[in-house]
mmCIF file of C-alpha atoms in Angstrom:
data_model
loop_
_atom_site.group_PDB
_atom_site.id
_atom_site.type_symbol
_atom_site.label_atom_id
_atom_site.label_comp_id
_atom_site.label_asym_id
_atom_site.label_seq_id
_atom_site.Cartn_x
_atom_site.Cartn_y
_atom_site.Cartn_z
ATOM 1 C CA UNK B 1 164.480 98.138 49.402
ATOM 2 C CA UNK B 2 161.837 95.256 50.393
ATOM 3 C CA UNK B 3 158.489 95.605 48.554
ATOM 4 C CA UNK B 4 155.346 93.819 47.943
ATOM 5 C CA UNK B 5 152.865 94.837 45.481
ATOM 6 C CA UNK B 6 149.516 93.507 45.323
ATOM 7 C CA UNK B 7 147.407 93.579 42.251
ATOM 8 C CA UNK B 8 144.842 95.941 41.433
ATOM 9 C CA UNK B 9 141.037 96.157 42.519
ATOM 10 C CA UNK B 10 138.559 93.698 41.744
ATOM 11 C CA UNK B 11 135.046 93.887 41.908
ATOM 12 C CA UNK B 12 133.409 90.389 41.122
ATOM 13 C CA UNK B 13 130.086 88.527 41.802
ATOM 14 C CA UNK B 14 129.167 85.969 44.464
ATOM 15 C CA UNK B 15 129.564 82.554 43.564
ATOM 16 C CA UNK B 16 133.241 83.740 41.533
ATOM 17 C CA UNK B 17 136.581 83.217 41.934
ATOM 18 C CA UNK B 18 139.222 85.733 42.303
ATOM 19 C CA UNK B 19 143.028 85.462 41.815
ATOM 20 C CA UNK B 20 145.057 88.152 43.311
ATOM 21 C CA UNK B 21 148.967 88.866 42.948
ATOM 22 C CA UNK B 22 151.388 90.110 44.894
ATOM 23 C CA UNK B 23 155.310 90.983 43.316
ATOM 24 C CA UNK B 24 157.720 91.109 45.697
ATOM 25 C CA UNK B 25 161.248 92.539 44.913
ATOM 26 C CA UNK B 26 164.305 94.035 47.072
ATOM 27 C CA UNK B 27 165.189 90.632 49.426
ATOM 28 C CA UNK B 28 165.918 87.117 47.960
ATOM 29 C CA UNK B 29 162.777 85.779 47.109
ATOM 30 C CA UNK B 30 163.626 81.892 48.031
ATOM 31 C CA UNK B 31 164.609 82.774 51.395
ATOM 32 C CA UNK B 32 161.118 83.932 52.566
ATOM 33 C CA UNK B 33 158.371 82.941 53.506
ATOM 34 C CA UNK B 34 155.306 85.155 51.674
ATOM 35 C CA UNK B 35 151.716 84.916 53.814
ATOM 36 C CA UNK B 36 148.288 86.384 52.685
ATOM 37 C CA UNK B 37 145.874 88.383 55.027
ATOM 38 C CA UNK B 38 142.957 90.241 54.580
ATOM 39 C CA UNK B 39 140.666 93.090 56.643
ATOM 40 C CA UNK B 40 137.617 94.144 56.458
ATOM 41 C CA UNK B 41 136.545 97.601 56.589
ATOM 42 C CA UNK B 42 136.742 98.276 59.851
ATOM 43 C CA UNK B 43 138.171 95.526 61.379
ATOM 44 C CA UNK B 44 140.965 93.836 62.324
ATOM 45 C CA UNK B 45 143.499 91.915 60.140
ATOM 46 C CA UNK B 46 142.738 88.221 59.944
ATOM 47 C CA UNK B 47 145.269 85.336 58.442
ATOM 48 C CA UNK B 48 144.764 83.724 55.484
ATOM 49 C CA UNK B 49 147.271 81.405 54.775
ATOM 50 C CA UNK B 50 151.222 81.153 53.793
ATOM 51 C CA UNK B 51 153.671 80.148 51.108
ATOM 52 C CA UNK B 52 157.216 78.941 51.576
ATOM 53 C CA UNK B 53 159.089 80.229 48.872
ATOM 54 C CA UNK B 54 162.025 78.036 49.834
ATOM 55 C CA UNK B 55 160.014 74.385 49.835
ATOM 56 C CA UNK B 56 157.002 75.570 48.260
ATOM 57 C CA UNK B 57 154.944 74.121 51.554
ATOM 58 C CA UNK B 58 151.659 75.829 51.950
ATOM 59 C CA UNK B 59 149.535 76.424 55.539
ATOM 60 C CA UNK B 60 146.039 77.657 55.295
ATOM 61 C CA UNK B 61 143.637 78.863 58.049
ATOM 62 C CA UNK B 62 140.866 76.556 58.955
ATOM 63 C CA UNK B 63 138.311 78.968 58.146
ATOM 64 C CA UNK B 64 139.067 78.719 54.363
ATOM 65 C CA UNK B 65 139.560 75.553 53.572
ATOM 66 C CA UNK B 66 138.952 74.527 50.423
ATOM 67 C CA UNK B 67 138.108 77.538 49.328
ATOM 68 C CA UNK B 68 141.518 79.138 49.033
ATOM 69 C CA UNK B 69 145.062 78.545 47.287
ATOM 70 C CA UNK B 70 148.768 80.127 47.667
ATOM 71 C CA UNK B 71 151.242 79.319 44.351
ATOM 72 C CA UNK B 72 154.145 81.186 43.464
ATOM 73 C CA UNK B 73 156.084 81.876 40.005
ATOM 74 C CA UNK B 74 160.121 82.054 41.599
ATOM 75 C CA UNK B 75 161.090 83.452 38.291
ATOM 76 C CA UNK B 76 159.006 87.071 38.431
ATOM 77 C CA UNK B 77 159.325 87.055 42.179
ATOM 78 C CA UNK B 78 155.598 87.036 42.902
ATOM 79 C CA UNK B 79 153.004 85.215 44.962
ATOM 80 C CA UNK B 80 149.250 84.730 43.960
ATOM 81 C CA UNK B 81 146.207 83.904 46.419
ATOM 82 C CA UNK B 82 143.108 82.519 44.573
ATOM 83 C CA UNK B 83 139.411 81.969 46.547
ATOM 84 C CA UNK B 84 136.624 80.544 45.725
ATOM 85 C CA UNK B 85 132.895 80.244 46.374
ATOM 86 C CA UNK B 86 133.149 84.159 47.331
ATOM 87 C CA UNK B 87 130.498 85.657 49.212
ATOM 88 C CA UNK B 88 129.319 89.448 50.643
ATOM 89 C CA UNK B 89 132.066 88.158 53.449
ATOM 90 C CA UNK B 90 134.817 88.179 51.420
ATOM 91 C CA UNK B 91 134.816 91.877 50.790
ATOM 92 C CA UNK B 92 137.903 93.213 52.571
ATOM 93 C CA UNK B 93 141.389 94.519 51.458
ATOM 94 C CA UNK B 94 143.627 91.638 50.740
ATOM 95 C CA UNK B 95 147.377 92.126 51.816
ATOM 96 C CA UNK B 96 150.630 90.247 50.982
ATOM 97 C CA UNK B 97 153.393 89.791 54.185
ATOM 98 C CA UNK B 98 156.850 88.725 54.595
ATOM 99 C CA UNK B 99 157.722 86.757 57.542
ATOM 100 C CA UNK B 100 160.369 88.268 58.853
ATOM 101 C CA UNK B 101 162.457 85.581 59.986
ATOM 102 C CA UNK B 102 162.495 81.276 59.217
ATOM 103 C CA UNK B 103 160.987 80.537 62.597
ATOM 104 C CA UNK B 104 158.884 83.495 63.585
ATOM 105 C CA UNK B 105 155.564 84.418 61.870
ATOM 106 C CA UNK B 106 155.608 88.037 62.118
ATOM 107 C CA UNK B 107 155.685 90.601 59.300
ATOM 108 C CA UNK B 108 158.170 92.864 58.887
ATOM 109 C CA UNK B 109 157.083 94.182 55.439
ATOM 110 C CA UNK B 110 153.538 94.618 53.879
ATOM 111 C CA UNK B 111 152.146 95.449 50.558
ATOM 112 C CA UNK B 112 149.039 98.290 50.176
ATOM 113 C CA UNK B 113 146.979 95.794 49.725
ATOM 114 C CA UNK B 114 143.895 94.879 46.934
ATOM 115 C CA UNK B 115 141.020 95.377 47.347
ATOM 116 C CA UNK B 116 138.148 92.837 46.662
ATOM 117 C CA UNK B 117 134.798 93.727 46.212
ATOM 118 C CA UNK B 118 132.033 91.167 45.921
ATOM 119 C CA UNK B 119 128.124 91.969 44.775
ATOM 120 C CA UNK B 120 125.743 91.430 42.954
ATOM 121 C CA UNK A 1 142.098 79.824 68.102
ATOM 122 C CA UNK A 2 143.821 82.049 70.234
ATOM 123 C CA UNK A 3 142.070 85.361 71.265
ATOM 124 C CA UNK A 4 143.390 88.508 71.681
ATOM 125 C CA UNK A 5 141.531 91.305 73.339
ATOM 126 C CA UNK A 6 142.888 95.253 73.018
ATOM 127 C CA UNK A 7 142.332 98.100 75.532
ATOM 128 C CA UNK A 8 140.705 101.008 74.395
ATOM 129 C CA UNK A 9 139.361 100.582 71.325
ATOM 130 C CA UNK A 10 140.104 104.444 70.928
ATOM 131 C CA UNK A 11 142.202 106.534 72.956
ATOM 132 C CA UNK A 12 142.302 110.765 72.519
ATOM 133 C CA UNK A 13 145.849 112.205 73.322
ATOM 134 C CA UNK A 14 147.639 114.833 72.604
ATOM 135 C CA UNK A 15 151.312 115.382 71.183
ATOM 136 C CA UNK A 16 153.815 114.944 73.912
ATOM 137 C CA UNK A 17 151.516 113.018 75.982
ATOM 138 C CA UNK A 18 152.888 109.477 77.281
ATOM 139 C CA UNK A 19 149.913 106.529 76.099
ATOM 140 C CA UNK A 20 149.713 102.786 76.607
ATOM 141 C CA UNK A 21 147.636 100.062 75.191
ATOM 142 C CA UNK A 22 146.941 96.759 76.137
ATOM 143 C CA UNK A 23 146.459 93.718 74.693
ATOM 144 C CA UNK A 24 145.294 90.512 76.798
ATOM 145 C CA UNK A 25 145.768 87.070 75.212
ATOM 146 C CA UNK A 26 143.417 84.136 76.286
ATOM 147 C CA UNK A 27 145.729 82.355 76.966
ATOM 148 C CA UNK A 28 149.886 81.850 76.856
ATOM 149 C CA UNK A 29 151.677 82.759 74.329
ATOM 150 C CA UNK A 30 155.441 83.295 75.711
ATOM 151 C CA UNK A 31 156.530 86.217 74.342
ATOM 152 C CA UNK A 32 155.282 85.447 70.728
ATOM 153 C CA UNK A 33 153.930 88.811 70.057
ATOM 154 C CA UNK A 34 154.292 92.066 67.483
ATOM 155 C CA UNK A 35 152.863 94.980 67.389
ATOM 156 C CA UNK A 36 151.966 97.037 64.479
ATOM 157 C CA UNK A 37 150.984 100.437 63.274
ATOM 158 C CA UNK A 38 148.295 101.566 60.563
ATOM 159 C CA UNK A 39 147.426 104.309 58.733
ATOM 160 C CA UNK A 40 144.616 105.005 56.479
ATOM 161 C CA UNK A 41 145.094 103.214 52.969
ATOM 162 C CA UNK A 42 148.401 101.663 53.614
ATOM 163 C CA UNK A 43 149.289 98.162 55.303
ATOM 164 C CA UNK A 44 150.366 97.572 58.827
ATOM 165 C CA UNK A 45 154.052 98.803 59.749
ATOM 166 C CA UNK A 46 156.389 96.464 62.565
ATOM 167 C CA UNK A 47 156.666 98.262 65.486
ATOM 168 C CA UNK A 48 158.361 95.356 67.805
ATOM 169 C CA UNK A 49 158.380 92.133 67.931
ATOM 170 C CA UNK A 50 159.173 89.197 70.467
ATOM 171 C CA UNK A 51 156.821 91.514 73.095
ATOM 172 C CA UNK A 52 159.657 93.844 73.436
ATOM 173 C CA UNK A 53 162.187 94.109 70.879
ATOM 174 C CA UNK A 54 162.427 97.564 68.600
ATOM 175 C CA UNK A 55 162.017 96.893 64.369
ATOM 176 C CA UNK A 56 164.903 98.432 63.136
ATOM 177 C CA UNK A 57 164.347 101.935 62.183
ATOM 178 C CA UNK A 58 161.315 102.637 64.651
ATOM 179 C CA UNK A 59 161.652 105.534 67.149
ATOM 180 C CA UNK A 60 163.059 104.737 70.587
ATOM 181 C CA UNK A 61 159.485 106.547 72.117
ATOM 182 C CA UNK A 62 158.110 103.013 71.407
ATOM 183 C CA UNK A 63 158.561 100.280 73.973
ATOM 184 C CA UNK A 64 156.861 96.825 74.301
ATOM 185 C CA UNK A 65 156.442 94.905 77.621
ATOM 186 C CA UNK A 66 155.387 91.963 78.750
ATOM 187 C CA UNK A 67 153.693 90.548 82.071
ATOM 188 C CA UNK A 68 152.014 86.699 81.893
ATOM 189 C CA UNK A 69 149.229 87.251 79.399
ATOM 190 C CA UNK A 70 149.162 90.659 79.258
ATOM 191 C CA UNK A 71 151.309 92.910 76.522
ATOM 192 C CA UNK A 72 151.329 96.755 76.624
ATOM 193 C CA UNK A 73 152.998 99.154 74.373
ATOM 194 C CA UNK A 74 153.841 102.569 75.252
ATOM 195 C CA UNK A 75 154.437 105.841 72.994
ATOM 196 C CA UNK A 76 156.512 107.688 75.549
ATOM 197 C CA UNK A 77 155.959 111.349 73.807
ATOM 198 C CA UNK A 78 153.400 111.662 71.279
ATOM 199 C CA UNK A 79 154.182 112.954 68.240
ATOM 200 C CA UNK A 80 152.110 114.159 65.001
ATOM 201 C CA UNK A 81 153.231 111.221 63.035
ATOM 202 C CA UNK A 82 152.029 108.653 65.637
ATOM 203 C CA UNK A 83 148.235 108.935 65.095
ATOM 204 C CA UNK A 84 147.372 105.492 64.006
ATOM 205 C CA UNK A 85 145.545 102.760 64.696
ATOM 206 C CA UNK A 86 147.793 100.101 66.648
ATOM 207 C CA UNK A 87 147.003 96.181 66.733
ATOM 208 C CA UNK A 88 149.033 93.709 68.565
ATOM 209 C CA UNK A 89 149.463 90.241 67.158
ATOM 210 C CA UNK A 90 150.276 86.547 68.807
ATOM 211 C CA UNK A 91 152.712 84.515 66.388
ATOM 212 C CA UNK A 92 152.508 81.525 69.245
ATOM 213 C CA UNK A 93 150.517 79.543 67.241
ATOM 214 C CA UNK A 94 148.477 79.341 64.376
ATOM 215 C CA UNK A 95 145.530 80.528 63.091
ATOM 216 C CA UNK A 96 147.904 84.094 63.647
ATOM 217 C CA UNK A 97 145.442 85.929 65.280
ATOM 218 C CA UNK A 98 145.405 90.046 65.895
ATOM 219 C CA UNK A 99 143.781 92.461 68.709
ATOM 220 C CA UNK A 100 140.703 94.239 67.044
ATOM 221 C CA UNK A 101 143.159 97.508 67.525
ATOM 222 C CA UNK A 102 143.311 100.828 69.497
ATOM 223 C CA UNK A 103 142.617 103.974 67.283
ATOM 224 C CA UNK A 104 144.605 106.986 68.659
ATOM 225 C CA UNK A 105 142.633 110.348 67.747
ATOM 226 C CA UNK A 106 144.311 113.350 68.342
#
């Protein structure tokens, strides 16, 4: 069956970079688009950014650019998210999506999700 | 960005009790909107999609409708399994943005 697995836990510093995974497996990998989102304790999902495993074409949310980047390794079936500059604001639980269809962005299968703790 | 706004925030029911939540966008967004469930520790689970259509595999006691800018979905019998916290989301346009979610407490 469909699954997406993100890495383990992180706890790192502000001011570092993390670089999270996410292997997917169960569905054809090149068909799919694979999108990042994170939530805070508490709060509501919010949108990263996106990966077309098909063309390889990347979309990011305004409110981290520059800070963040989607790649992909077809081969082991698995997406990575990497951001930078982290800050206290960053802490959240980091999930990996699959767009369920070509041309609508909704998700019809999750991961568990990573969590990212920053501090000093 | 597009806003989405949930009613309640929290909502006590019982099992076999009928519920529905709301979700308001700011402004249209056809029909380009999902609903999902979540439970503690796990990652949101597709409930509908497209306002009103049934994931595959999710109990007919959930419906999705649709009226301008205003989306509800309704648990028509409560059940054990069903309490969640629910948050609507508008694929319309991008940033994706979600509703801040409706707990449901027994």
């Amino acid at each position: 069956q469909v699954q997406l697995a993100e890495s383990g836990a992180e706890v790192t510093k502000p001011g570092a970079s993390v670089k999270i995974s996410c292997k997917t497996s169960g569905f054809a990998f090149s068909s799919y688009s694979i999108h990042w989102l994170r939530q805070a304790p508490g709060q509501r999902p919010e949108w990263v950014g996106w990966l077309s495993a098909l063309n390889g074409k990347t979309q990011f949310s305004r409110h981290f650019l520059g800070r963040v980047a989607i790649s992909a390794d077809a081969v082991a079936t698995t997406v990575y998210l990497e951001l930078t500059g982290l800050t206290s604001a960053d802490t959240a639980v980091y999930f990996c999506a699959r767009q369920a269809t070509y041309s609508d962005h909704y998700f019809d299968s999750w991961g568990r999700g990573a969590l990212v703790i920053v501090s000093s | 960005d597009i806003q989405m706004t949930q009613s309640p925030s929290t909502l006590s029911a019982s099992v076999g009790d009928r519920i529905t939540i709301t979700c308001r966008a700011n402004q249209s967004i056809s029909r380009w909107l999902a609903w999902y469930q979540q439970k503690p520790g796990e990652g949101p689970k597709l409930l509908i999609h497209k306002a009103s259509r049934l994931q595959d595999g999710v109990p007919s006691r959930f419906s999705g409708s649709e009226s301008g800018t205003v989306f509800t979905l309704t648990i028509s019998s409560l059940q054990p399994d069903d309490f969640a916290t629910y948050y609507c989301q508008q694929y319309n346009d991008y940033p994706l943005t979600f509703g801040q979610g409706t707990r449901l407490d027994i």
